[in-house]
Short mmCIF file of C-alpha atoms and ligand atoms in Angstrom, two decimals:
data_model
loop_
_atom_site.label_atom_id
_atom_site.label_comp_id
_atom_site.label_asym_id
_atom_site.label_seq_id
_atom_site.Cartn_x
_atom_site.Cartn_y
_atom_site.Cartn_z
CA GLN A 1 71.78 18.07 -35.35
CA LYS A 2 75.23 18.80 -36.68
CA ALA A 3 74.56 22.55 -36.31
CA GLU A 4 73.33 22.14 -32.97
CA TRP A 5 76.53 20.23 -31.84
CA ALA A 6 78.88 22.76 -33.38
CA LYS A 7 77.42 25.69 -31.05
CA LEU A 8 78.39 23.43 -28.23
CA VAL A 9 82.22 23.36 -29.08
CA ASN A 10 83.11 25.93 -26.60
CA GLU A 11 80.55 25.35 -23.87
CA GLN A 12 80.98 23.36 -20.66
CA THR A 13 78.46 20.37 -20.23
CA VAL A 14 75.81 21.07 -18.00
CA THR A 15 72.54 19.16 -17.45
CA LYS A 16 68.98 20.49 -17.63
CA ASP A 17 68.84 20.62 -13.77
CA GLY A 18 72.39 22.77 -13.83
CA VAL A 19 74.76 20.35 -12.55
CA HIS A 20 78.17 20.37 -14.31
CA VAL A 21 79.45 16.90 -15.52
CA GLU A 22 83.03 16.77 -17.20
CA LEU A 23 83.12 15.45 -20.78
CA ALA A 24 86.50 14.28 -21.64
CA ALA A 25 88.35 12.37 -24.42
CA ASN A 26 90.20 9.00 -25.07
CA ILE A 27 93.45 9.62 -26.89
CA GLY A 28 96.29 7.11 -28.22
CA THR A 29 98.90 9.63 -29.35
CA PRO A 30 99.52 13.45 -29.30
CA GLN A 31 98.20 13.43 -32.95
CA ASP A 32 94.87 12.93 -31.59
CA LEU A 33 94.76 16.24 -29.97
CA ASP A 34 93.48 18.18 -32.94
CA GLY A 35 90.35 16.29 -32.86
CA VAL A 36 89.84 16.57 -29.23
CA LEU A 37 90.35 20.10 -29.72
CA ALA A 38 87.94 20.62 -32.36
CA ASN A 39 85.24 18.62 -30.71
CA GLY A 40 85.67 20.87 -27.40
CA ALA A 41 86.24 17.86 -24.77
CA GLU A 42 86.96 19.52 -21.20
CA GLY A 43 90.23 17.23 -20.57
CA ILE A 44 91.60 13.82 -21.59
CA GLY A 45 89.99 11.04 -19.56
CA LEU A 46 92.06 8.25 -20.74
CA TYR A 47 95.58 8.58 -22.67
CA ARG A 48 96.58 4.96 -23.73
CA THR A 49 100.32 5.17 -23.52
CA GLU A 50 100.85 1.70 -25.17
CA PHE A 51 101.10 3.21 -28.58
CA LEU A 52 104.52 4.92 -27.85
CA TYR A 53 105.80 1.31 -27.04
CA MET A 54 104.23 -0.40 -30.05
CA GLY A 55 105.20 -0.87 -33.51
CA ARG A 56 108.98 -0.53 -32.78
CA THR A 57 112.14 -2.64 -31.90
CA GLU A 58 112.85 -1.25 -28.37
CA LEU A 59 111.50 0.63 -25.20
CA PRO A 60 110.77 4.16 -25.76
CA SER A 61 113.57 6.35 -23.73
CA GLU A 62 112.24 8.42 -20.78
CA GLU A 63 112.97 11.36 -23.00
CA GLU A 64 110.94 10.52 -25.68
CA GLN A 65 107.76 9.65 -23.39
CA PHE A 66 108.55 12.79 -21.71
CA GLU A 67 108.38 14.77 -24.69
CA ALA A 68 104.93 13.29 -25.78
CA TYR A 69 103.40 13.73 -22.24
CA LYS A 70 104.49 17.34 -22.13
CA GLU A 71 103.13 17.99 -25.63
CA VAL A 72 99.88 16.62 -24.46
CA VAL A 73 99.57 18.48 -21.16
CA GLU A 74 100.74 21.62 -22.70
CA ARG A 75 98.27 21.74 -25.60
CA MET A 76 95.42 20.80 -23.24
CA GLU A 77 96.10 24.17 -21.45
CA GLY A 78 95.62 23.23 -17.73
CA LYS A 79 92.66 21.15 -18.69
CA PRO A 80 92.83 17.73 -16.69
CA VAL A 81 94.82 15.11 -18.66
CA VAL A 82 94.57 11.26 -17.23
CA ILE A 83 97.56 9.03 -18.59
CA ARG A 84 97.44 5.85 -18.05
CA THR A 85 100.79 3.81 -17.24
CA LEU A 86 101.69 0.99 -19.67
CA ASP A 87 98.84 -1.48 -20.53
CA ILE A 88 100.42 -4.28 -22.58
CA GLY A 89 99.46 -7.72 -22.46
CA GLY A 90 96.15 -9.19 -23.33
CA ASP A 91 95.48 -8.22 -26.83
CA LYS A 92 98.64 -6.08 -27.15
CA GLU A 93 101.95 -7.51 -27.73
CA LEU A 94 105.61 -6.09 -27.27
CA PRO A 95 107.65 -8.49 -29.57
CA TYR A 96 110.86 -7.14 -27.78
CA LEU A 97 109.79 -7.79 -24.42
CA ASP A 98 109.99 -11.51 -25.22
CA LEU A 99 107.26 -12.68 -22.86
CA PRO A 100 106.37 -16.47 -22.98
CA GLU A 101 103.11 -17.23 -24.62
CA GLU A 102 99.97 -17.62 -22.48
CA MET A 103 96.99 -19.78 -22.52
CA ASN A 104 94.65 -16.92 -21.37
CA PRO A 105 96.57 -13.70 -22.18
CA PHE A 106 93.53 -11.38 -20.82
CA LEU A 107 93.78 -13.11 -17.51
CA GLY A 108 97.41 -13.23 -17.48
CA PHE A 109 100.66 -11.15 -17.15
CA ARG A 110 99.60 -7.64 -18.40
CA ALA A 111 99.34 -3.91 -17.43
CA ILE A 112 100.52 -3.40 -13.83
CA ARG A 113 101.38 -7.05 -13.27
CA LEU A 114 104.00 -6.65 -15.67
CA CYS A 115 105.12 -3.26 -14.84
CA LEU A 116 105.59 -4.23 -11.46
CA GLU A 117 107.94 -6.87 -12.23
CA LYS A 118 109.73 -5.12 -15.08
CA GLN A 119 110.54 -2.06 -12.76
CA ASP A 120 113.15 -0.24 -14.82
CA MET A 121 110.73 0.02 -17.65
CA PHE A 122 108.05 1.23 -15.23
CA ARG A 123 110.32 3.74 -13.55
CA ASP A 124 111.23 5.41 -16.88
CA GLN A 125 107.51 5.97 -17.78
CA LEU A 126 106.74 7.45 -14.32
CA ARG A 127 109.92 9.63 -14.09
CA ALA A 128 108.70 10.77 -17.72
CA LEU A 129 105.27 11.55 -16.08
CA LEU A 130 106.51 13.31 -13.04
CA ARG A 131 108.61 15.55 -15.47
CA ALA A 132 105.73 16.43 -17.57
CA SER A 133 103.57 16.83 -14.52
CA ALA A 134 104.98 20.54 -14.01
CA TYR A 135 103.56 21.71 -17.58
CA GLY A 136 99.92 21.21 -17.07
CA ASN A 137 97.37 19.33 -15.27
CA LEU A 138 98.47 15.66 -15.26
CA LYS A 139 96.93 12.88 -13.19
CA ILE A 140 98.49 9.29 -13.29
CA MET A 141 96.33 6.13 -13.83
CA PHE A 142 97.18 2.42 -13.04
CA PRO A 143 95.72 -0.05 -15.15
CA MET A 144 94.13 -3.57 -14.38
CA ILE A 145 94.65 -2.89 -10.16
CA ALA A 146 93.29 -6.15 -8.58
CA THR A 147 94.58 -5.70 -5.16
CA ILE A 148 95.58 -3.09 -2.55
CA GLU A 149 98.85 -4.44 -2.58
CA GLU A 150 99.55 -3.69 -6.25
CA LEU A 151 98.27 -0.29 -5.72
CA ARG A 152 100.56 0.29 -2.92
CA GLU A 153 103.59 -1.11 -4.54
CA ALA A 154 102.62 1.18 -7.74
CA LYS A 155 102.40 4.17 -5.40
CA GLU A 156 105.59 3.65 -3.42
CA ILE A 157 107.71 3.27 -6.67
CA LEU A 158 105.90 6.49 -7.89
CA ALA A 159 107.02 8.24 -4.50
CA ASP A 160 110.41 6.93 -4.68
CA GLU A 161 111.02 8.27 -8.32
CA LYS A 162 109.29 11.54 -7.09
CA GLU A 163 111.83 11.94 -4.31
CA LYS A 164 114.81 11.49 -6.37
CA LEU A 165 113.72 13.88 -9.27
CA LYS A 166 113.20 16.34 -6.38
CA ALA A 167 116.63 15.78 -4.87
CA ASP A 168 117.91 16.45 -8.36
CA GLY A 169 116.53 19.65 -8.37
CA VAL A 170 113.58 18.59 -10.96
CA THR A 171 110.33 20.68 -10.81
CA VAL A 172 107.18 18.03 -10.08
CA SER A 173 103.91 18.90 -9.61
CA GLU A 174 102.83 18.69 -5.89
CA GLU A 175 99.01 18.55 -6.82
CA LEU A 176 99.47 15.31 -9.31
CA GLU A 177 96.43 13.17 -8.59
CA VAL A 178 96.97 9.15 -8.47
CA GLY A 179 94.05 7.17 -9.46
CA ILE A 180 93.21 3.71 -10.92
CA MET A 181 91.08 1.93 -13.58
CA VAL A 182 88.33 -0.05 -12.07
CA GLU A 183 88.11 -2.90 -14.52
CA ILE A 184 88.21 -5.89 -12.63
CA PRO A 185 85.07 -7.00 -10.61
CA SER A 186 87.26 -7.54 -7.44
CA THR A 187 88.38 -4.09 -7.67
CA ALA A 188 84.70 -2.88 -8.27
CA VAL A 189 83.62 -4.68 -5.20
CA ALA A 190 86.16 -3.52 -2.82
CA ALA A 191 85.98 -0.06 -4.10
CA PRO A 192 85.23 1.28 -0.39
CA GLN A 193 88.44 -0.09 0.49
CA PHE A 194 90.41 1.32 -2.82
CA ALA A 195 88.60 4.90 -2.54
CA LYS A 196 90.78 5.64 0.64
CA GLU A 197 93.93 5.16 -1.01
CA VAL A 198 93.15 6.91 -4.55
CA ASP A 199 92.30 10.40 -5.88
CA PHE A 200 89.83 8.88 -8.20
CA PHE A 201 88.65 6.10 -9.86
CA SER A 202 87.83 5.75 -13.79
CA ILE A 203 85.88 3.02 -14.59
CA GLY A 204 86.96 0.81 -17.72
CA THR A 205 83.98 -0.98 -18.77
CA ASN A 206 85.52 -2.53 -21.95
CA ASP A 207 87.68 -5.20 -19.21
CA LEU A 208 84.95 -4.86 -16.75
CA ILE A 209 82.19 -6.11 -18.73
CA GLN A 210 84.36 -9.05 -20.06
CA TYR A 211 85.67 -9.98 -16.68
CA THR A 212 82.18 -9.70 -14.98
CA MET A 213 80.34 -11.88 -17.73
CA ALA A 214 83.21 -14.17 -18.56
CA ALA A 215 83.13 -13.47 -22.11
CA ASP A 216 86.15 -12.39 -24.04
CA ARG A 217 85.66 -8.92 -25.65
CA MET A 218 87.34 -10.01 -28.84
CA ASN A 219 85.47 -13.02 -29.31
CA GLU A 220 82.13 -12.66 -31.82
CA ARG A 221 80.49 -16.09 -30.66
CA VAL A 222 80.06 -14.70 -27.18
CA SER A 223 79.62 -11.23 -28.13
CA TYR A 224 75.78 -11.64 -27.00
CA LEU A 225 77.21 -11.87 -23.60
CA TYR A 226 78.94 -8.32 -24.12
CA GLN A 227 75.97 -6.49 -22.20
CA PRO A 228 76.72 -2.89 -20.64
CA TYR A 229 73.40 -2.85 -19.47
CA HIS A 230 73.37 -6.32 -17.48
CA PRO A 231 71.80 -5.38 -14.12
CA ALA A 232 75.31 -7.10 -12.47
CA VAL A 233 77.51 -4.57 -14.52
CA LEU A 234 75.13 -1.44 -13.60
CA ARG A 235 75.02 -2.68 -9.99
CA LEU A 236 79.14 -2.89 -10.02
CA ILE A 237 79.14 0.63 -11.40
CA ASP A 238 76.73 1.81 -8.68
CA MET A 239 79.00 0.48 -5.91
CA VAL A 240 82.13 2.06 -7.51
CA ILE A 241 80.48 5.29 -7.64
CA LYS A 242 78.92 5.20 -4.09
CA ALA A 243 82.23 4.07 -2.71
CA ALA A 244 84.18 6.99 -4.30
CA HIS A 245 81.87 9.63 -3.40
CA ALA A 246 81.63 8.72 0.46
CA GLU A 247 85.43 9.60 0.36
CA ASN A 248 84.82 12.57 -1.49
CA LYS A 249 86.61 11.10 -4.61
CA TRP A 250 85.68 11.47 -8.42
CA VAL A 251 84.82 8.88 -10.69
CA GLY A 252 84.89 8.67 -14.36
CA MET A 253 84.46 6.12 -17.05
CA CYS A 254 86.62 5.69 -20.15
CA GLY A 255 85.23 2.41 -21.43
CA GLU A 256 83.07 2.76 -24.79
CA MET A 257 79.96 2.53 -22.54
CA ALA A 258 80.69 6.17 -21.41
CA GLY A 259 80.06 7.58 -24.97
CA ASP A 260 76.96 5.30 -25.68
CA GLU A 261 73.61 7.21 -25.58
CA ILE A 262 71.33 4.71 -23.78
CA ALA A 263 73.95 4.27 -21.01
CA ILE A 264 74.64 8.17 -20.35
CA PRO A 265 71.06 8.69 -18.74
CA LEU A 266 71.78 5.73 -16.52
CA LEU A 267 75.50 7.00 -15.71
CA LEU A 268 74.34 10.36 -15.12
CA GLY A 269 71.57 8.90 -12.88
CA LEU A 270 74.10 6.91 -10.88
CA GLY A 271 76.14 9.88 -10.21
CA LEU A 272 79.20 9.54 -12.88
CA ASP A 273 81.57 12.62 -12.64
CA GLU A 274 83.56 12.22 -15.58
CA PHE A 275 82.67 10.62 -19.10
CA SER A 276 85.45 9.87 -21.47
CA MET A 277 84.96 8.91 -24.98
CA SER A 278 86.18 9.18 -28.38
CA ALA A 279 86.32 12.44 -29.69
CA THR A 280 83.50 12.78 -32.10
CA SER A 281 81.28 11.46 -29.40
CA VAL A 282 81.67 14.69 -27.40
CA LEU A 283 79.29 16.91 -28.58
CA PRO A 284 76.45 14.48 -29.19
CA ALA A 285 76.85 13.40 -25.40
CA ARG A 286 77.09 17.10 -24.34
CA SER A 287 73.77 17.75 -26.33
CA GLN A 288 71.87 14.95 -24.76
CA LEU A 289 73.37 15.59 -21.30
CA SER A 290 71.98 19.18 -21.57
CA LYS A 291 68.42 17.54 -22.08
CA LEU A 292 68.63 15.26 -19.14
CA SER A 293 67.75 15.98 -15.15
CA LYS A 294 70.36 14.45 -12.90
CA GLU A 295 68.17 14.59 -10.03
CA GLU A 296 64.93 12.91 -11.89
CA LEU A 297 67.50 10.17 -13.24
CA SER A 298 68.86 9.18 -10.02
CA THR A 299 65.53 7.62 -9.15
CA PHE A 300 65.30 6.14 -12.44
CA ALA A 301 68.78 4.60 -12.38
CA GLN A 302 68.27 2.98 -8.94
CA ASN A 303 65.11 1.49 -10.39
CA ALA A 304 66.80 0.18 -13.70
CA LEU A 305 69.07 -1.83 -11.28
CA LEU A 306 66.22 -3.69 -10.36
CA GLU A 307 65.44 -5.01 -13.88
CA SER A 308 66.18 -8.60 -14.59
CA THR A 309 67.87 -8.38 -17.79
CA SER A 310 70.00 -5.94 -19.96
CA GLU A 311 67.08 -5.99 -22.53
CA ALA A 312 64.62 -4.67 -19.87
CA VAL A 313 67.05 -2.00 -18.85
CA GLU A 314 67.60 -0.83 -22.67
CA THR A 315 63.67 -0.91 -23.15
CA LEU A 316 63.37 1.17 -20.09
CA VAL A 317 65.54 3.78 -20.99
CA LYS A 318 64.30 4.14 -24.76
CA LYS A 319 60.70 4.38 -23.38
CA HIS A 320 61.83 7.53 -21.32
CA TYR A 321 64.56 8.96 -22.64
CA GLN A 322 64.63 8.66 -26.65
C1 PEP B 1 88.47 -0.52 -20.56
O1 PEP B 1 88.86 -1.56 -20.22
O2 PEP B 1 87.64 -0.32 -20.69
C2 PEP B 1 89.48 0.56 -21.26
C3 PEP B 1 89.19 1.65 -21.23
O3 PEP B 1 90.94 -0.01 -21.18
P1 PEP B 1 91.01 -0.76 -22.69
O4 PEP B 1 90.16 -0.57 -23.64
O5 PEP B 1 92.40 0.02 -23.22
O6 PEP B 1 91.63 -2.02 -22.26
MG1 MG B 2 91.11 -1.81 -20.27
#
């Protein structure tokens, strides 16, 4: 199997019926790129920028961030690189921000909510991203978007910084795509509205599952409720993909589910365009996808949505596709 995977390093990901899907990798720091390149990922589907801010005593400067983002897009040589703006809060803390303790951190002041309030910090990151966009195929993604107003405000701040940079003679990519994570059920349900105002979606199933099932992703005692194949979760994913495609936008997934061999046939059948996963999962997934027919799976996946339980869905996939 290892030898079979190795042969796929420099190949594109193509299904048995000839459809190209993009297999990308998730990273946390520029150091992760060695693994990404060694495993032949076709892009970066999620660069979690939190790590730049963590394990230190003060915010990273615009310059420091610019260097990190530039290094990543340059080393990816024109392949797409989706960089997520700061997603702090929840399980990730920044002591130097001195935020009050919360009863429910996962439902609290995190990610875009915090960035829209701490605008100086957010603007530094956006400027660094805009400047780095001139060096490759950079895309910006906002995390934890729950309302259209948040999205509009984030986009306005981005446009404002872009104008300022251009006025100062700084080169900024004119093709820069802006998308959002779909990881809150309200956003999945309202995906038709969001799809009109973004360039792409990336479904964050790690959070989408926990919020849909009301089951903390860190709590062992409720881990039985953490069900990627629950019909409700699959239906939300289906809605998001359909809404995006109705507006000719692409949809990726960057939660753990994207690299899961039971989920992959379902996601291909539902029409997912990009799968982003840990680098070590890329070649096994490419091999698996090359043996699957998207057309055949589209009927199969729609039928799977009608099953009553996660277990029934899993059994169905195993019976037909393993
Ligand atoms: C997700 O929620 O699925 C996701 C990719 O983001 P994170 O795991 O960083 O919350
Ligand atoms: Mg998340």
